[in-house]
Coordinates of C-alpha atoms in Angstrom, one line a residue:
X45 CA 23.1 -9.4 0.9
X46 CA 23.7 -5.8 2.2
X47 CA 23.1 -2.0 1.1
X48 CA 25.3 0.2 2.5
X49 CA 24.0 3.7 2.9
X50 CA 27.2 5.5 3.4
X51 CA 29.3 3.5 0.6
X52 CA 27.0 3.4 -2.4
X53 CA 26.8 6.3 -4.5
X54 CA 23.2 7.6 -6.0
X55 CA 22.7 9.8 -9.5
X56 CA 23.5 13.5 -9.0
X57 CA 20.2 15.7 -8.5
X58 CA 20.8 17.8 -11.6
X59 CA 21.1 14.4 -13.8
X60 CA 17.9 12.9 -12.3
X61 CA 15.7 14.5 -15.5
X62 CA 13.0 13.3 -18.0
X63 CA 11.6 13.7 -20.9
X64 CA 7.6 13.0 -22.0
X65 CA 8.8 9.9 -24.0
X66 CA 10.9 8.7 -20.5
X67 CA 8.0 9.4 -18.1
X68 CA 5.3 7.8 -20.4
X69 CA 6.8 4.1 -21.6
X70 CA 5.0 0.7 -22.5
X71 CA 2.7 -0.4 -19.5
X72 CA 3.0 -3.9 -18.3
X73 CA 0.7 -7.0 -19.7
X74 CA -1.8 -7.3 -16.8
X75 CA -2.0 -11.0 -17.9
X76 CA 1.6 -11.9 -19.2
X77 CA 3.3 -10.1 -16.4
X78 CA 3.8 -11.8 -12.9
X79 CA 1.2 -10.1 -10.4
X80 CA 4.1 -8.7 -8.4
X81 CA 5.5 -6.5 -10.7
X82 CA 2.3 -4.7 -10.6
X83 CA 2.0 -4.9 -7.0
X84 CA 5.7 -3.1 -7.3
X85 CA 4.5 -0.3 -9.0
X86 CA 1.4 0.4 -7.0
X87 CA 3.5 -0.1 -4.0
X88 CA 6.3 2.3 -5.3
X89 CA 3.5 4.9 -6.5
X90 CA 2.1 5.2 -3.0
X91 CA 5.8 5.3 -1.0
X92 CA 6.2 8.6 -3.9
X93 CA 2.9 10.0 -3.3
X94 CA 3.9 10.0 0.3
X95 CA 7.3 11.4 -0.5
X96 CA 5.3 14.3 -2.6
X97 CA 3.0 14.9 0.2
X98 CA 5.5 15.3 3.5
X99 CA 7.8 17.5 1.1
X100 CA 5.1 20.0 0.4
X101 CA 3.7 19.6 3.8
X102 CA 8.2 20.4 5.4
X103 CA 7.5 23.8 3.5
X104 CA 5.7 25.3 6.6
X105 CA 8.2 24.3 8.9
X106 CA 11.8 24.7 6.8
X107 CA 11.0 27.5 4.7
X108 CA 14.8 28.3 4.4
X109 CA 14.9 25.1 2.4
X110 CA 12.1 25.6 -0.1
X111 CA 14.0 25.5 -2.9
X112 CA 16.2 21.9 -2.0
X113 CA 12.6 20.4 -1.2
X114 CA 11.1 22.1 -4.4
X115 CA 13.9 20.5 -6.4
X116 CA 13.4 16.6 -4.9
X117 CA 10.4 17.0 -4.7
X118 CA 9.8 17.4 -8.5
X119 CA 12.1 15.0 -9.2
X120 CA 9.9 12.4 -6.6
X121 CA 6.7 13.6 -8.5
X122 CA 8.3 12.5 -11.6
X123 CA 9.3 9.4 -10.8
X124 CA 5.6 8.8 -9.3
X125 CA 4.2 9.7 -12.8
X126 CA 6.3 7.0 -14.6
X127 CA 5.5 4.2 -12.0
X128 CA 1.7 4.9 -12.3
X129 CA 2.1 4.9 -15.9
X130 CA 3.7 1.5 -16.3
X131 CA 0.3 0.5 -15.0
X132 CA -1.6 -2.1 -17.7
X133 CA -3.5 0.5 -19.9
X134 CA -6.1 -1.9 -20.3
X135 CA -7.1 -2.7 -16.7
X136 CA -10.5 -2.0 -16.0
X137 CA -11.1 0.6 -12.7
X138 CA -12.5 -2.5 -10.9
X139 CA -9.5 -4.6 -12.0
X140 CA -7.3 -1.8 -10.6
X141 CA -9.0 -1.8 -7.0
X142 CA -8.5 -5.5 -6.9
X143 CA -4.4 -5.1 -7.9
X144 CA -4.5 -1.8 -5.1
X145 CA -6.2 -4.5 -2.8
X146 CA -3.8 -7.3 -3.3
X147 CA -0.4 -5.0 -3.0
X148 CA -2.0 -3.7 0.7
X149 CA -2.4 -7.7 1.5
X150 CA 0.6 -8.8 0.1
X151 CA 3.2 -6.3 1.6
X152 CA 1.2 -5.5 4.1
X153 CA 1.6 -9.7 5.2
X154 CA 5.3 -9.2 5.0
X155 CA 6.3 -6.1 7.0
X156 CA 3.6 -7.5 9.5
X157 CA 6.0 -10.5 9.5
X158 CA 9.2 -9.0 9.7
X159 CA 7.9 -6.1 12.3
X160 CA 10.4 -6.4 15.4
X161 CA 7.9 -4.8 17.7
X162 CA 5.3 -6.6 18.6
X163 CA 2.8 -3.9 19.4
X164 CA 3.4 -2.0 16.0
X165 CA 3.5 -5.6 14.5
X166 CA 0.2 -6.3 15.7
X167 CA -1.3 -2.8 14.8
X168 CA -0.3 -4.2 10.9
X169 CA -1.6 -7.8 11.5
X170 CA -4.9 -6.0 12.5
X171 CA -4.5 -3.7 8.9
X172 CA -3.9 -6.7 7.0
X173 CA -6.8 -8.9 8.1
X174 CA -9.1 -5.9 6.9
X175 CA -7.5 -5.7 3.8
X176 CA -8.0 -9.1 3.4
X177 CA -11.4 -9.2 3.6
X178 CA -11.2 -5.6 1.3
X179 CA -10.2 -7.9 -1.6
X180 CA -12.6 -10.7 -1.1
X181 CA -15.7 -7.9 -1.4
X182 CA -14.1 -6.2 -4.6
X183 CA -13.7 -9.9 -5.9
X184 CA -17.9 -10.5 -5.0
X185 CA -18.4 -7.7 -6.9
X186 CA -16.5 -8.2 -10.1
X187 CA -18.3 -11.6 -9.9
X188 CA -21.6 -9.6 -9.4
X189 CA -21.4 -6.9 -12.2
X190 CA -19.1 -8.9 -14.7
X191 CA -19.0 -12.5 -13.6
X192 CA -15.4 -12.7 -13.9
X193 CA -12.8 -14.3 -12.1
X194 CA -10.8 -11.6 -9.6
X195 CA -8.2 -14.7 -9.8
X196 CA -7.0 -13.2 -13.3
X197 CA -5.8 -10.3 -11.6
X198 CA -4.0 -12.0 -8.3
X199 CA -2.5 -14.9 -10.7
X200 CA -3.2 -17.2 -7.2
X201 CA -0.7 -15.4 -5.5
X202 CA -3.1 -13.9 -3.0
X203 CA -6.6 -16.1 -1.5
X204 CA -9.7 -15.0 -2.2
X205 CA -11.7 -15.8 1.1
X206 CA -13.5 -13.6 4.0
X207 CA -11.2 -11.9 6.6
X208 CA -12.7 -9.9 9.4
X209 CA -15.6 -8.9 8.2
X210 CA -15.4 -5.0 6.5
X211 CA -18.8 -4.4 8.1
X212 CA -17.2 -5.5 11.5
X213 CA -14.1 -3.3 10.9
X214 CA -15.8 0.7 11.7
X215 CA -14.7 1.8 14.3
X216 CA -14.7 5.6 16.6
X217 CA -12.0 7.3 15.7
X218 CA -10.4 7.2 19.7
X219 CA -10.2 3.5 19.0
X220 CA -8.2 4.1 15.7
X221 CA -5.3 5.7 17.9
X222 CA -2.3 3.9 18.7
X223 CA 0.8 4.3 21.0
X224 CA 3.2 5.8 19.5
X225 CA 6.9 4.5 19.1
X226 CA 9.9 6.1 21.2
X227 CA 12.0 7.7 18.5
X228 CA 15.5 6.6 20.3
X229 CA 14.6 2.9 21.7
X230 CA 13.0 2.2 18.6
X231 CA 14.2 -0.1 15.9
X232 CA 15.1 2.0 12.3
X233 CA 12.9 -1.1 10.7
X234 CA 9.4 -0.1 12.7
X235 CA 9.4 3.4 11.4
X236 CA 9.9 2.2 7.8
X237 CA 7.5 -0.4 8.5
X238 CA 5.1 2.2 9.5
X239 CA 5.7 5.0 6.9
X240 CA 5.2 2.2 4.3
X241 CA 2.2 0.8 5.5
X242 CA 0.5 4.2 5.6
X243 CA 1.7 5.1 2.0
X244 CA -0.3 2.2 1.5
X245 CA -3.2 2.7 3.1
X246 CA -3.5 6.5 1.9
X247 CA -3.1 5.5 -1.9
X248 CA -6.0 2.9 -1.3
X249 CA -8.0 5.6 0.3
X250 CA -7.7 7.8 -2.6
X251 CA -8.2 5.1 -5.1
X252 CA -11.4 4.4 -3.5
X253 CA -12.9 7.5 -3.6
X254 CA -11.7 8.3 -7.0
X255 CA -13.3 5.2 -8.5
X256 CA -16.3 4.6 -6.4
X257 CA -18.0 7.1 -7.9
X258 CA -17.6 6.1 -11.5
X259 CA -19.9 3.1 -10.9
X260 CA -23.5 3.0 -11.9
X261 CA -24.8 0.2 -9.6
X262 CA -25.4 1.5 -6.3
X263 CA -24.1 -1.5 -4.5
X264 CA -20.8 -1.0 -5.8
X265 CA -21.2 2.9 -5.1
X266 CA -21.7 2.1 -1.4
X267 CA -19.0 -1.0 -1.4
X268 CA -16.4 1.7 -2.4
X269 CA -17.6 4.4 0.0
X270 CA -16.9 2.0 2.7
X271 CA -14.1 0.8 1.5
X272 CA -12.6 4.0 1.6
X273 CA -13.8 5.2 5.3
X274 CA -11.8 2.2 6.3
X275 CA -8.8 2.9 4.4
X276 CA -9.3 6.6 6.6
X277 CA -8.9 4.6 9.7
X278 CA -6.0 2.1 8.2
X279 CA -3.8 6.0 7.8
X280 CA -5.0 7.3 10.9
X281 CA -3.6 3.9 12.6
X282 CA -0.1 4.1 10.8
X283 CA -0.2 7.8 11.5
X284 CA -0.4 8.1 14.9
X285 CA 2.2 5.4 15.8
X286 CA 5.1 7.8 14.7
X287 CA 6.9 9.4 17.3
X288 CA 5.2 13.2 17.5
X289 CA 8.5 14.4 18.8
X290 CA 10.5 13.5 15.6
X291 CA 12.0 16.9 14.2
X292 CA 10.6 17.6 10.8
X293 CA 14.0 16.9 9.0
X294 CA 14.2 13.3 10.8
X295 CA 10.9 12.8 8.9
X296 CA 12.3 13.4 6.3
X297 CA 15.6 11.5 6.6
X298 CA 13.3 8.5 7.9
X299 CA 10.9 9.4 4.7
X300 CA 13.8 8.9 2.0
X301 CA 15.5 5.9 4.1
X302 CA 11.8 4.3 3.7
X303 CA 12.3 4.9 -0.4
X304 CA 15.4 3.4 -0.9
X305 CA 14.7 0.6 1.2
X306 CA 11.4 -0.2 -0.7
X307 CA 13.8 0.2 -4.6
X308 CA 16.0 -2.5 -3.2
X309 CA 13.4 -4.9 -2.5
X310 CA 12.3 -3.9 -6.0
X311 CA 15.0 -4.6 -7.8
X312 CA 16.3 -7.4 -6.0
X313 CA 13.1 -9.2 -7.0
X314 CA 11.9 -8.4 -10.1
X315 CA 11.4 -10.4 -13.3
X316 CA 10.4 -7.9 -15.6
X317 CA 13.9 -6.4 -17.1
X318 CA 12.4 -3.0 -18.1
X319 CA 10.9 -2.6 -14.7
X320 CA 13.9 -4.0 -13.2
X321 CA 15.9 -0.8 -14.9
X322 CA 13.4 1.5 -13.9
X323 CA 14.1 0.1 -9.9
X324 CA 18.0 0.2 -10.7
X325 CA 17.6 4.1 -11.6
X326 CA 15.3 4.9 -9.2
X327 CA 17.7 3.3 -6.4
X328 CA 20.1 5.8 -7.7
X329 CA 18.1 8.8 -7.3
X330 CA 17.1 8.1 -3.8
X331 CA 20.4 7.1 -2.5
X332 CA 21.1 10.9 -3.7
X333 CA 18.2 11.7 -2.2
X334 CA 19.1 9.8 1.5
X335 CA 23.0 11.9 1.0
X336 CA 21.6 15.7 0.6
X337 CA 19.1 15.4 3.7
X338 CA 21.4 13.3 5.8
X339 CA 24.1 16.1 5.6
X340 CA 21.5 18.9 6.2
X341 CA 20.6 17.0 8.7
X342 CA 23.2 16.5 10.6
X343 CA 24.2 20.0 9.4
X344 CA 21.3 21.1 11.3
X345 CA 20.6 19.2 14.2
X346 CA 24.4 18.7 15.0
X347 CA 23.6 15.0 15.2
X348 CA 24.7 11.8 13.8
X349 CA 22.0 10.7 10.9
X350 CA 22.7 6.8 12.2
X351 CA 21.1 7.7 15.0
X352 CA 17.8 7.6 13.0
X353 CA 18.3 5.5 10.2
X354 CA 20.8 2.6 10.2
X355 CA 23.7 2.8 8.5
X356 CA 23.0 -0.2 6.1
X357 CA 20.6 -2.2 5.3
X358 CA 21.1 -6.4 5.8
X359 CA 18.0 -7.7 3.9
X360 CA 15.4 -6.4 1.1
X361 CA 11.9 -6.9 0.9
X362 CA 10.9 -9.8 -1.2
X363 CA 7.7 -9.4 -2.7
X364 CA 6.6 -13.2 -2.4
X365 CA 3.2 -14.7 -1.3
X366 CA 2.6 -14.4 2.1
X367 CA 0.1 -16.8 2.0
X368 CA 0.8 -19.0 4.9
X369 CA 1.5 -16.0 7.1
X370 CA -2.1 -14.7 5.9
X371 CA -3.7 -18.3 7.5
X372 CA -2.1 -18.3 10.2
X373 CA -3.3 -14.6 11.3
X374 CA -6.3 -15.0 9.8
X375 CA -7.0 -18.2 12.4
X376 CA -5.6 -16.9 15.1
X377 CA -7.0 -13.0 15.1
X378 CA -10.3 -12.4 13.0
X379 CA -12.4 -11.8 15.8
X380 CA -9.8 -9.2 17.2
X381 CA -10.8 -5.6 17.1
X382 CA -9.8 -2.5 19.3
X383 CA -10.6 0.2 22.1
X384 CA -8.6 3.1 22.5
X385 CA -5.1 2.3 22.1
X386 CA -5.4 -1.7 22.8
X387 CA -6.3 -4.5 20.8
X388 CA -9.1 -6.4 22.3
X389 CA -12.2 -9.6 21.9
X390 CA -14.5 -8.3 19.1
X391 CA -16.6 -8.7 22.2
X392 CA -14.7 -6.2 24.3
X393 CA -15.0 -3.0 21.6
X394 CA -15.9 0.2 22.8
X395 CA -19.4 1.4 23.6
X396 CA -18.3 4.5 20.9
X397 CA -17.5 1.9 18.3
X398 CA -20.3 0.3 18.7
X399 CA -22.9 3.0 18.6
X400 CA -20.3 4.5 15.5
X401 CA -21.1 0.9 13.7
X402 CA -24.6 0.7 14.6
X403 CA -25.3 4.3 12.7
X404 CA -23.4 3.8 9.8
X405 CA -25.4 0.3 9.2
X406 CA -28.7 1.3 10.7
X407 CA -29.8 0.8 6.3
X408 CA -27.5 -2.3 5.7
X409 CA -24.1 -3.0 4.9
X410 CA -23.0 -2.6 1.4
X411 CA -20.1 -5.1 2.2
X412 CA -22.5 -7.9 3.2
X413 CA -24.8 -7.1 0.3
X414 CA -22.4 -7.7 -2.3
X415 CA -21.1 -11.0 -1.1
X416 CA -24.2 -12.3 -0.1
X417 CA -23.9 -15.7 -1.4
X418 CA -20.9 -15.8 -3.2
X419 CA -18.0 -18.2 -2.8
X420 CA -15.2 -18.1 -4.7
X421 CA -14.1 -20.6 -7.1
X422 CA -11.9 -21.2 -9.9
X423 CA -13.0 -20.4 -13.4
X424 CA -16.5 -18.2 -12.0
X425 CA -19.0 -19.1 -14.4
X426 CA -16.7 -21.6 -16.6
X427 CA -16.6 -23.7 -13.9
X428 CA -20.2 -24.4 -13.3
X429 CA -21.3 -26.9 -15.0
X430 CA -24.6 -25.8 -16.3
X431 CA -22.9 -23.2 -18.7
X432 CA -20.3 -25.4 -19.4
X433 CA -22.3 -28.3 -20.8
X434 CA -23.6 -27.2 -24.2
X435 CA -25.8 -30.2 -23.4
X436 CA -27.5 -27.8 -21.1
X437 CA -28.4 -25.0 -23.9
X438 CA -31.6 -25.3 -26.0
X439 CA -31.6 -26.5 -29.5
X440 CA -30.9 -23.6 -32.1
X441 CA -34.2 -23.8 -33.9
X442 CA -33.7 -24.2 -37.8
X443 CA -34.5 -20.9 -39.8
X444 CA -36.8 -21.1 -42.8
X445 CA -34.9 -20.1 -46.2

């Protein structure tokens, strides 16, 4: 199963339009719909928002071609607005964070997997063990305020245990740095790999700090505010292992190469037919998008786009549980950490991490607070047997007439 770049033909930019009724459509069931649908969507969102963000961001360095990344770029916002929108209207905001959690984990597991170089692939096994653990809090916590079962949301897909601990996981921001990829020996997969997982990592940052706040109980308040100052380090990682010497329209190139190659996992995996026609269109419109900026491009540079991106692409993502792949990192690199660019012993950290840690938790860790003795298990309060047994409950007393 191939996707050839060159051969396939996207939707002409002036036909990729909406309308209110087109951008705003039936969400999803957060219950009757498979789990990976949503984590689709969320995934999709982020690789958008990213999309958005570079192509105001090219403005200060191709003003010439304002317009052409005015015109995408609405078109990219667009689509972003009708991904986020097929989002379950009745999910609660801590039901959302644990969906947002699970998508990091889940695709986050697979590029990790599929990463040919092993440094980079180890930078994302070191993301993905954080996340891990990311989830497992949020799911404490919906146990704590609501005493509800975060398994709802994941549908089993994704396990709900500790990873490295989030209060182990602050570090100086010199430890947060990694090498950097060489744009020319480097494999066209690694800097998708990269530009995905920090679309990723940036929409969870956001997420956090927009719903942190909402919550009344201070726990949770905290839980989210260092959720998110992790999520900082998790872009700050993918960020600084891209090539600084990549041109601003090879970002770019690399940028819309990344979306197309994230729609074709979509759609080659998805069970939902509505969604699935939303993934075929949107395919469309960034196989357009991949043809205008590879011939300005190589308009402009005078170089051969395949060069940067490859000129097909031999196998999509599949958006399955990565569950095995999440054991066996989990056993084998939890007590991993890092000092400057290398990956070391927890043991082995930086003296500047571990005077950074030491500050932040000089008045306790909200992370250990809110999973202080809680262990997940099926069912939450169904399953204990106290509540469960009506045997249990006292006798309703008989009311006078």
């Amino acid at each position: 199963m191939t996707l050839d770049l060159l051969r396939e033909h996207g939707t002409p930019l002036a036909r990729q339009v909406f309308t209110w009724k087109d951008l705003v459509r039936e969400p999803i069931s957060k219950l009757d719909d498979e789990a990976f649908t949503r984590v689709r969507l969320i995934v999709g969102h982020a690789v958008e928002q990213a999309a958005v963000r570079f192509q105001h961001a090219a403005v200060r360095f191709g003003a010439e071609h304002r317009l052409l990344l005015a015109d995408i770029r609405r078109v990219e916002h667009h689509q972003a607005t009708l991904l986020r929108w097929l989002q379950p209207a009745d999910q609660s905001p801590l039901e959302c964070s644990i969906a947002v959690a699970q998508a990091a984990v889940e695709v986050g597991a697979q590029i990790a997997r599929c990463e040919p170089d092993p440094y980079v692939a180890q930078a994302l096994r070191l993301g993905l063990l954080e996340d891990f653990d990311h989830l497992y809090r949020l799911a404490a916590l919906m146990d704590r305020l609501e005493g509800r079962d975060a398994n709802a949301i994941l549908q089993s897909y994704t396990d709900i245990r500790p990873g490295r601990p989030t209060a182990a996981q602050h570090r100086a921001p010199e430890d947060d740095l990694r090498r950097w990829y060489d744009r020319y020996a480097t494999a066209p997969a690694t800097k998708l790999h990269a530009r995905i997982a920090g679309a990723i990592a940036y929409q969870a940052r956001d997420h956090y700090l927009d719903v942190g706040p909402t919550f009344a109980d201070p726990v949770a308040r905290q839980l989210y505010a260092e959720l998110a100052s992790v999520k900082e380090q998790h872009v700050t990682q993918c960020e600084s292992l891209l090539d600084p010497a990549e041109t601003w329209l090879e970002r770019w190139l690399l940028q819309e190469a990344a979306e197309v190659y994230l729609y074709w996992g979509c759609l080659s995996s998805e069970s939902n037919p509505r969604v699935r026609a939303v993934w075929d269109r949107f395919l469309a419109y960034e196989l357009e998008h991949l043809r205008i900026v590879r011939e300005l491009f190589e308009k402009t540079e005078m170089r051969d786009a395949s060069e940067v991106v490859p000129l097909c692409f031999s196998e999509p993502l599949q958006f399955a549980g990565e569950r095995a792949f999440i054991r066996e990192v989990l056993a084998a690199e939890a007590d991993l950490g890092a000092a400057g660019t290398e990956f070391v012993p927890r043991d082995a950290e930086s003296r500047a991490t571990q005077s950074y840690r030491a500050q932040l938790e000089r008045d306790g860790s909200p992370s250990e607070t809110v999973a202080a003795g809680y262990r997940w298990s099926p069912g939450t309060e169904l399953a204990d047997p106290r509540i469960r047994d009506a045997s249990v409950l006292p006798p309703l007393k008989a009311t006078g007439s």
